[in-house]
């Protein structure tokens, strides 16, 4: 059986997604003695996020590691994960996503879309960068022209913090920063480094507003066509690649200060008090937007999961 | 019949010109907005793309009429006239079959996209996908009217003002 | 499935099915015959292939050059070039080259140049006693400068199919090769004119003639500055630059009272229809290219090439030769769309700068526009000038040689493509 596996990072061992995909290939082909032939298509070779989501439903692609934006466009409740300043750290984020909440979200998605979600790795936590001034609290965002992804929830986030939001598609972002079309942007360390965004951005604020989630998705049609042993092999191997993926980005996030200052950026630390100011400014507005889109249910469940973790 | 064809061509032209003009206006307004008033809109990029796609698919029939769908004509040029004519009828049939299939697939694709959303405006993705069946249907209509002239290679000049009149 | 795809593509191409359809028909048939792939992937690729904001620079630059021509500014450029170099040996030949370089700063397409200014100078050259095939050949050759000097439709299409290359960076990469192209054609024209005794105008343009020609060309000469300056100083993205260029041309047209409602409407219709024919090819090629990737054909080809050599230059030469051969038989645009995702990864993993590779590919395939059997620019010139393709192809040979020397420079000296973009901070 052919398993075409799509992802969007460079075919490079330092790309977390690619390293994880290669591990998945070796693992599955080993465990199934080659009854499943994994073919990896890196660097958006088979299409962008939205097309791959469609491809999973059409059965033209069997598996993919996809970021949250395109998932939300097909399965709306996923956009609840755009809630800013929610998780204190990776351990908390992973625990919530691996626990009851994540499972419930995956089950609902499978039922509604025919796409099976084996779980998520994070592509690191997103931080603001800009080329104008150090930003340590919301007041500093005033007057900055920030690039956001082309979805309204990101505009809400940036505008609630007092900056002006300019939607720019990802492929145009390096050019837009280089040419100064926008002053700043927000991304995880991986993207800041891999897409050379640091070249034209002087300041990075480690505010960690949102986790970039990359979900390991499989076409359920394909999953159903597998034998019991093959299904088990796939599940186990996704766990391994998830661990690799998380480990690599976690290492980058933990060393963000060192990595980014080595690249010549001025790293602006954000204290817990300052982060609380960001939260107070952004969370209510974004929450209101999300509730308007998907209702109260999922936001409440997410809050409950976070509270439960904190109570432990 | 001739009148109907004239009107279809006119409407088709108006449609593609309007799409291009609209795209031009909103993209330009967005630049002005960003620099003049410091504001830009998330929907501009997406709406511009989708309008352009609509215009592109809908213009295919006009491109056919004006002989702008380039082909490599070495073989028909070498063939005797009757054979070349037969070959061109074959091409008409092949193009018709292909676009009819794309029309059918396009309708299914619209259905497929109906319960998904676009990234920026959040409208149903089936709406922009309509460009494919609409464009294919228009092309098929134009091909039916134009098939005979396509075979005879009697292409139209389009709305050309005469560049030739330029002088130094 | 791979066999069906490739055989059907070449068979339909050979039987003179429009190029856009060859790729769609081959792709869809391969999908149906294989049976394992959902045919909706064809519609999906067709849509996604043109669902790109950077690609919208294409209609804008087409519109801008239509509007410029409609308000008579192309004509003004011609007078300006004539006043500047019309009097030297082979003068009208040099006018042909210079006007193409100036027009290239507005237009992104070789066909627009061939059908517009080049065709006009061709007629002037023939009236002045140049051999008609040489006049045609030079007009065809100079038209290829259009997509090299920015803006460039081909550069846009290369950049959107490659990660890590910006449209702006590739625009800048074209400046030096574009000027070199002009220079090498001027040298070739000088030799031909000396041998055949083609003279210039009787006398130099007088100061007042030159002044008036310059004055009326200024609005058109400003356009490239607006486009490149706007992009470089971050006022707008290359796509928006196209819209701004169109707005500028509209503005000029109104100031000069050059438009009637009818010519304005005609310019929009024509730009839209040309855009359609370009986008149709992009959309269909996207089905075809997706299937090639899906069947892992590029990966196989890469293995094959790296088995022959692993030297950077060696690989670049193989890729260039491969592209040149493809350029003989496939039209420029579809060739670019198909080859970029296939050859690009091979080049990058050999350490070739994407800007250099992009410039090599664009120039290479553009040169293919003036080579038979499939040479669209040659066809336009032959049609407009009522020339025989065979005779025209023979006359184009020395000029082709001059262009191949520039291609060789682009291959051997990375700096030819990378210096200007690197200078402005576009590095990989
Ligand atoms: Na150009
Ligand atoms: Na010329």
Tab-separated table of C-alpha atoms and ligand atoms in Angstrom, chain C residues 104-105 107-108 146-147 149-152, ligand 1:
chain	number	residue	atom	x	y	z
C	104	UNK	CA	10.997	45.961	-21.335
C	105	UNK	CA	10.980	48.264	-18.330
C	107	UNK	CA	6.168	45.249	-20.203
C	108	UNK	CA	6.817	41.807	-18.845
C	146	UNK	CA	11.163	41.961	-22.543
C	147	UNK	CA	10.914	39.213	-19.933
C	149	UNK	CA	14.607	43.280	-17.847
C	150	UNK	CA	12.056	43.742	-15.034
C	151	UNK	CA	9.116	43.553	-14.796
C	152	UNK	CA	8.826	40.032	-16.069
D	1	LIG	NA1	10.218	43.468	-18.741
